mmCIF file of C-alpha atoms in Angstrom:
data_model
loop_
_atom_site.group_PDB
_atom_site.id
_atom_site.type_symbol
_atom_site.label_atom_id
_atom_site.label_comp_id
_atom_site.label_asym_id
_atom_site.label_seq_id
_atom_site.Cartn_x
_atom_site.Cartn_y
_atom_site.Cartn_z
ATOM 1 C CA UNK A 1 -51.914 138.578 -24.787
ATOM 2 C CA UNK A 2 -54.087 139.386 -27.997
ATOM 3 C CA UNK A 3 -50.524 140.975 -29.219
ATOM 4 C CA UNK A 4 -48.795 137.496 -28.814
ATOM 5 C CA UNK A 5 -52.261 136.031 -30.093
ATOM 6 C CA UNK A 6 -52.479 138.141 -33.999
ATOM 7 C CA UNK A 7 -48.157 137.540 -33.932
ATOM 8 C CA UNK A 8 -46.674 135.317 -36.264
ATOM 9 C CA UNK A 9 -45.622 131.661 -34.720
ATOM 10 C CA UNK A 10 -42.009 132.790 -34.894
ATOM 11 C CA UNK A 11 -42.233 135.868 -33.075
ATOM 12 C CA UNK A 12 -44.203 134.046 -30.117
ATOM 13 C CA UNK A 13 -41.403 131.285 -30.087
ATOM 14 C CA UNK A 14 -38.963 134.582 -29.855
ATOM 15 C CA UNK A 15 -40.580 135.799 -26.780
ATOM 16 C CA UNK A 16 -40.606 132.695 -25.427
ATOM 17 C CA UNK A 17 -37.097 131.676 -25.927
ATOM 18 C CA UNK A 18 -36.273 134.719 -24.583
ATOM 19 C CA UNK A 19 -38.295 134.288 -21.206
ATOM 20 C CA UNK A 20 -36.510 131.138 -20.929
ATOM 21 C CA UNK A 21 -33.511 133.007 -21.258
ATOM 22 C CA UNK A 22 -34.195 135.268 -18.745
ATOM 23 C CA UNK A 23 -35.615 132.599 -16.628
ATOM 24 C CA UNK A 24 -31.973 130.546 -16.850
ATOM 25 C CA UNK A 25 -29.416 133.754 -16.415
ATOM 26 C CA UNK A 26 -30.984 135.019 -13.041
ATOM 27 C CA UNK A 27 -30.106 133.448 -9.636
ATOM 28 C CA UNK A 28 -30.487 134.686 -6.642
ATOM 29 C CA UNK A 29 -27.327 137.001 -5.595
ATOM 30 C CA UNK A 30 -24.843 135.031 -2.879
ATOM 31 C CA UNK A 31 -24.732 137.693 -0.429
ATOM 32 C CA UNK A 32 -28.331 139.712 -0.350
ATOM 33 C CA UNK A 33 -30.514 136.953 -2.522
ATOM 34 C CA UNK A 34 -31.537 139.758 -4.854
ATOM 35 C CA UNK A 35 -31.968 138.665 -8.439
ATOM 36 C CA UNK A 36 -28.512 138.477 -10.735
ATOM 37 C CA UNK A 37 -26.800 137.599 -13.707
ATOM 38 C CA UNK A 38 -23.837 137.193 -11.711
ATOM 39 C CA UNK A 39 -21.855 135.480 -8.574
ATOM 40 C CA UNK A 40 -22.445 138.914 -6.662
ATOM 41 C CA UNK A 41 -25.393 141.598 -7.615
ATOM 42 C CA UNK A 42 -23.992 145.194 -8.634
ATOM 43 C CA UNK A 43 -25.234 146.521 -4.403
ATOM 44 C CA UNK A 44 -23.202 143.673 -2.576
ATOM 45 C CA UNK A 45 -19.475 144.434 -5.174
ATOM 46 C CA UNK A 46 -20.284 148.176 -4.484
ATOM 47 C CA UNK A 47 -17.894 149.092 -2.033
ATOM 48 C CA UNK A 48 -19.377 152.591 -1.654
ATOM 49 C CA UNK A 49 -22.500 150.816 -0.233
ATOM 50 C CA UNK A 50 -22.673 151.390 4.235
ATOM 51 C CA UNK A 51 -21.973 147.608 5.454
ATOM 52 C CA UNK A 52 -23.263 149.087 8.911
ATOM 53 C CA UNK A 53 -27.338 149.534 7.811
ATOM 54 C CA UNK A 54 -28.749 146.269 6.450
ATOM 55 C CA UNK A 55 -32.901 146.447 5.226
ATOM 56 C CA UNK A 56 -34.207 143.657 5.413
ATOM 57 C CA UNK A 57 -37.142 143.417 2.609
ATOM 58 C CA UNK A 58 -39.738 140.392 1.102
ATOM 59 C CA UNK A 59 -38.385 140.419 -2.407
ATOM 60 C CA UNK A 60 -35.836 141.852 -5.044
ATOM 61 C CA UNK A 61 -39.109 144.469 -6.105
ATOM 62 C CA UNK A 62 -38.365 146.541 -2.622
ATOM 63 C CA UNK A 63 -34.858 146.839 -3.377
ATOM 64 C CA UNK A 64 -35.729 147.997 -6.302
ATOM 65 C CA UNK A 65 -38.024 150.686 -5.022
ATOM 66 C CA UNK A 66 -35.863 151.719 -2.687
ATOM 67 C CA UNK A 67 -32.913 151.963 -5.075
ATOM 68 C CA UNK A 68 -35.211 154.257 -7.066
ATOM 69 C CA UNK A 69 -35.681 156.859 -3.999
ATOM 70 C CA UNK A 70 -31.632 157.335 -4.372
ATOM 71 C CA UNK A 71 -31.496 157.982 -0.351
ATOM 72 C CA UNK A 72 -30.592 154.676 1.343
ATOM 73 C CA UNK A 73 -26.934 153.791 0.774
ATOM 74 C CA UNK A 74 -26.874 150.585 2.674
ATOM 75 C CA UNK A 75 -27.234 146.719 2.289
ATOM 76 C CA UNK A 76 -30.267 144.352 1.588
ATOM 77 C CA UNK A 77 -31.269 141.412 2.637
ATOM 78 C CA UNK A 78 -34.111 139.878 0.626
ATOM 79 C CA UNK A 79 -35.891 137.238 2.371
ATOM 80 C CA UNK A 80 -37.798 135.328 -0.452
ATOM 81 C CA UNK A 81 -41.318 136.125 1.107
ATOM 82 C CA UNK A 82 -43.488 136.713 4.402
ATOM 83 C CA UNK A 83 -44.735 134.064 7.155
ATOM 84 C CA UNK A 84 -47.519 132.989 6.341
ATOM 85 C CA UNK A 85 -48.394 129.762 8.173
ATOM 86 C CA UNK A 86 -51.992 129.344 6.432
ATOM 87 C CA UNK A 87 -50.283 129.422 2.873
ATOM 88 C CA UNK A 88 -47.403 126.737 4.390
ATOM 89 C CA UNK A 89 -44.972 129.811 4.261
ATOM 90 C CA UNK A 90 -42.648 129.146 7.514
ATOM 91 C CA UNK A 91 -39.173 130.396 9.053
ATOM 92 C CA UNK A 92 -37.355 127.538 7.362
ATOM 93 C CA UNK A 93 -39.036 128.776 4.128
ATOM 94 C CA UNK A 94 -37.176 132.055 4.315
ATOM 95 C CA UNK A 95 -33.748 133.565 4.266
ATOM 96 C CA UNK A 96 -33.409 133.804 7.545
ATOM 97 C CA UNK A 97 -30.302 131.721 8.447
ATOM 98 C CA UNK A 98 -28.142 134.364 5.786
ATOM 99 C CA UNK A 99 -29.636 137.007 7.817
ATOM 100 C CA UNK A 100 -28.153 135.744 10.903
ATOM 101 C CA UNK A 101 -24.611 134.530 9.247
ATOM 102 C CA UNK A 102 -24.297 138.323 7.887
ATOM 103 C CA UNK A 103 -25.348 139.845 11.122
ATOM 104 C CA UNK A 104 -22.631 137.090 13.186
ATOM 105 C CA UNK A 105 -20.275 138.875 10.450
ATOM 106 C CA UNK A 106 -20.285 141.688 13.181
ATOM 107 C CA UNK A 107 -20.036 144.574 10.397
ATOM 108 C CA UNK A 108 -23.908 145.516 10.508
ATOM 109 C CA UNK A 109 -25.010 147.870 13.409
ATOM 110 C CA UNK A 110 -28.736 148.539 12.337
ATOM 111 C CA UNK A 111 -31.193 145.948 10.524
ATOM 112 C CA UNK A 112 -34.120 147.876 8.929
ATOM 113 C CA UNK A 113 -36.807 145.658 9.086
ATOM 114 C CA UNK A 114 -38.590 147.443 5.935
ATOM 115 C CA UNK A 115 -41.892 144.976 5.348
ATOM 116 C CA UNK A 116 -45.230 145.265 4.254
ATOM 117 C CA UNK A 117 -47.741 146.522 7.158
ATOM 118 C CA UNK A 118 -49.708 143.470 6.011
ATOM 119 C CA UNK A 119 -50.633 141.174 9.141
ATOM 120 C CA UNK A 120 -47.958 138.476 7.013
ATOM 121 C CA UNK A 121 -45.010 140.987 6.938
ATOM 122 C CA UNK A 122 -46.289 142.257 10.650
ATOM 123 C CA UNK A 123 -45.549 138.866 11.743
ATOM 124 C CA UNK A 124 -42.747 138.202 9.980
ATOM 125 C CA UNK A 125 -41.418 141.522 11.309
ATOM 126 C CA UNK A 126 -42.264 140.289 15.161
ATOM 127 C CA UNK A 127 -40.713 136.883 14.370
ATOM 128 C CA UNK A 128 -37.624 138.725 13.347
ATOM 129 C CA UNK A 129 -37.447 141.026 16.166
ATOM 130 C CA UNK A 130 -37.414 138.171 18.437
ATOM 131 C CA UNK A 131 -34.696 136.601 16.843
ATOM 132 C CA UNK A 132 -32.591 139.336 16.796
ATOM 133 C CA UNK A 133 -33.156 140.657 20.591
ATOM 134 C CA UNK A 134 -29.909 140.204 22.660
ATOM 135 C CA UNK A 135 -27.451 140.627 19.292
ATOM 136 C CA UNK A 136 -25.589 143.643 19.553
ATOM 137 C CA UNK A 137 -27.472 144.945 16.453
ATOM 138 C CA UNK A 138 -30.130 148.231 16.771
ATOM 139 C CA UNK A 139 -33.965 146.717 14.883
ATOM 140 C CA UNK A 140 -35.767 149.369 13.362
ATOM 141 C CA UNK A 141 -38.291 149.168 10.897
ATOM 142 C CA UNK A 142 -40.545 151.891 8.479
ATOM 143 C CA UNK A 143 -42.669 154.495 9.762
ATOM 144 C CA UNK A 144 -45.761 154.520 9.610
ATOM 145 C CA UNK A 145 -48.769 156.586 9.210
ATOM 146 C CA UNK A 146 -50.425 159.417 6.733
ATOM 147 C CA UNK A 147 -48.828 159.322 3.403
ATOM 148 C CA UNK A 148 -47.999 163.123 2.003
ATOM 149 C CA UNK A 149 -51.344 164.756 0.734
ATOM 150 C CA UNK A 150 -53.681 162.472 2.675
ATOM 151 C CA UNK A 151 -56.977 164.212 4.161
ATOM 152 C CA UNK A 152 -56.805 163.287 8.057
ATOM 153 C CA UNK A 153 -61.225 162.852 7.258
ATOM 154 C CA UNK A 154 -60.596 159.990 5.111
ATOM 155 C CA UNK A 155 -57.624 158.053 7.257
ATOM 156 C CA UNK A 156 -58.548 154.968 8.786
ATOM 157 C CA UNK A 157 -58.571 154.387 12.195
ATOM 158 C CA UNK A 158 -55.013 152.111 12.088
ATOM 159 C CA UNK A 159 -53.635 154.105 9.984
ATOM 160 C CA UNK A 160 -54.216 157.705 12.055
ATOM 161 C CA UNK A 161 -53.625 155.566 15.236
ATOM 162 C CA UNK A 162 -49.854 154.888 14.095
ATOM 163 C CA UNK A 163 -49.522 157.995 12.999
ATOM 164 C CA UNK A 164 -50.315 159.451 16.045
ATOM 165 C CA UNK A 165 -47.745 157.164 18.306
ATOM 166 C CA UNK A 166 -44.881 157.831 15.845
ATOM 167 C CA UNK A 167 -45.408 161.654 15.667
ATOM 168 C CA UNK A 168 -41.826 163.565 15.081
ATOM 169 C CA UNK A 169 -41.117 166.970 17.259
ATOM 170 C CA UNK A 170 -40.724 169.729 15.046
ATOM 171 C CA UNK A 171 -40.027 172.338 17.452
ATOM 172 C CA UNK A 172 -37.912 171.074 20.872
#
């Protein structure tokens, strides 16, 4: 801000125009609603990508987390934002109805439901779940639990609790 502040007029207007800019090429992408400059985003016309494994995630930012980890080779599904009913955030307000249409395309076997453990993105992941039960489609969602280098002394009580339930055998 003070940079913008001590710049000359002409630079400022710069930035701005160029925000605009921005602002006016993006659109949402037609198939996963990730941001574009284009018709399709560069994941959906990748035909490398798995069409069986679709995550399903709050905004373009997770896909672009999760593009940066390198190991997830599937689809997205960006749903514009969580239930939240105080905020006036409901079902209708989200993608939900291109969720379904690309999971009545029959091509997707498993929807990653890969949301915030917030209570908004918990109930947005239960309101999906029950949408989805009786489709021919496997639900899964993140784990959860003690992130790598945590102290088990300083986890919370949540935290160790679903840590504990989703344990992984190491030795059958």
């Amino acid at each position: 801000a003070f940079h913008i502040l001590r710049a000359d007029p002409a630079a400022a207007r710069g930035l701005a125009d160029a925000l605009v800019a921005v602002k006016e090429a993006l659109r949402p992408c037609s198939v996963c609603r990730c941001f574009t400059d284009a018709e399709l985003c560069s994941l959906c016309a990748d035909p490398q990508r798995d069409d069986g494994l679709l995550c399903v995630v709050e905004d373009t930012r997770e896909v672009l987390l999760l593009e940066r980890l390198g190991g997830y080779r599937g689809r997205y599904h960006v749903l514009g934002g969580l239930l939240a009913p105080l905020k006036g955030v409901q079902p209708g307000n989200l993608a939900v109805d291109g969720l379904l249409k690309r999971l009545d395309a029959g091509t997707v076997g498993e929807v990653i439901l890969a949301l915030s453990p917030t209570v908004e993105g918990l109930t947005t992941a239960r309101y999906l779940e029950n949408l989805l039960k009786g489709r021919p489609v496997k639900v899964t969602e993140l784990a959860r639990g003690l992130a790598m280098g945590t102290d088990l002394e300083y986890a919370d009580e949540a935290t160790l609790s679903l840590a504990l339930e989703g344990r992984t055998t190491v030795v059958p």
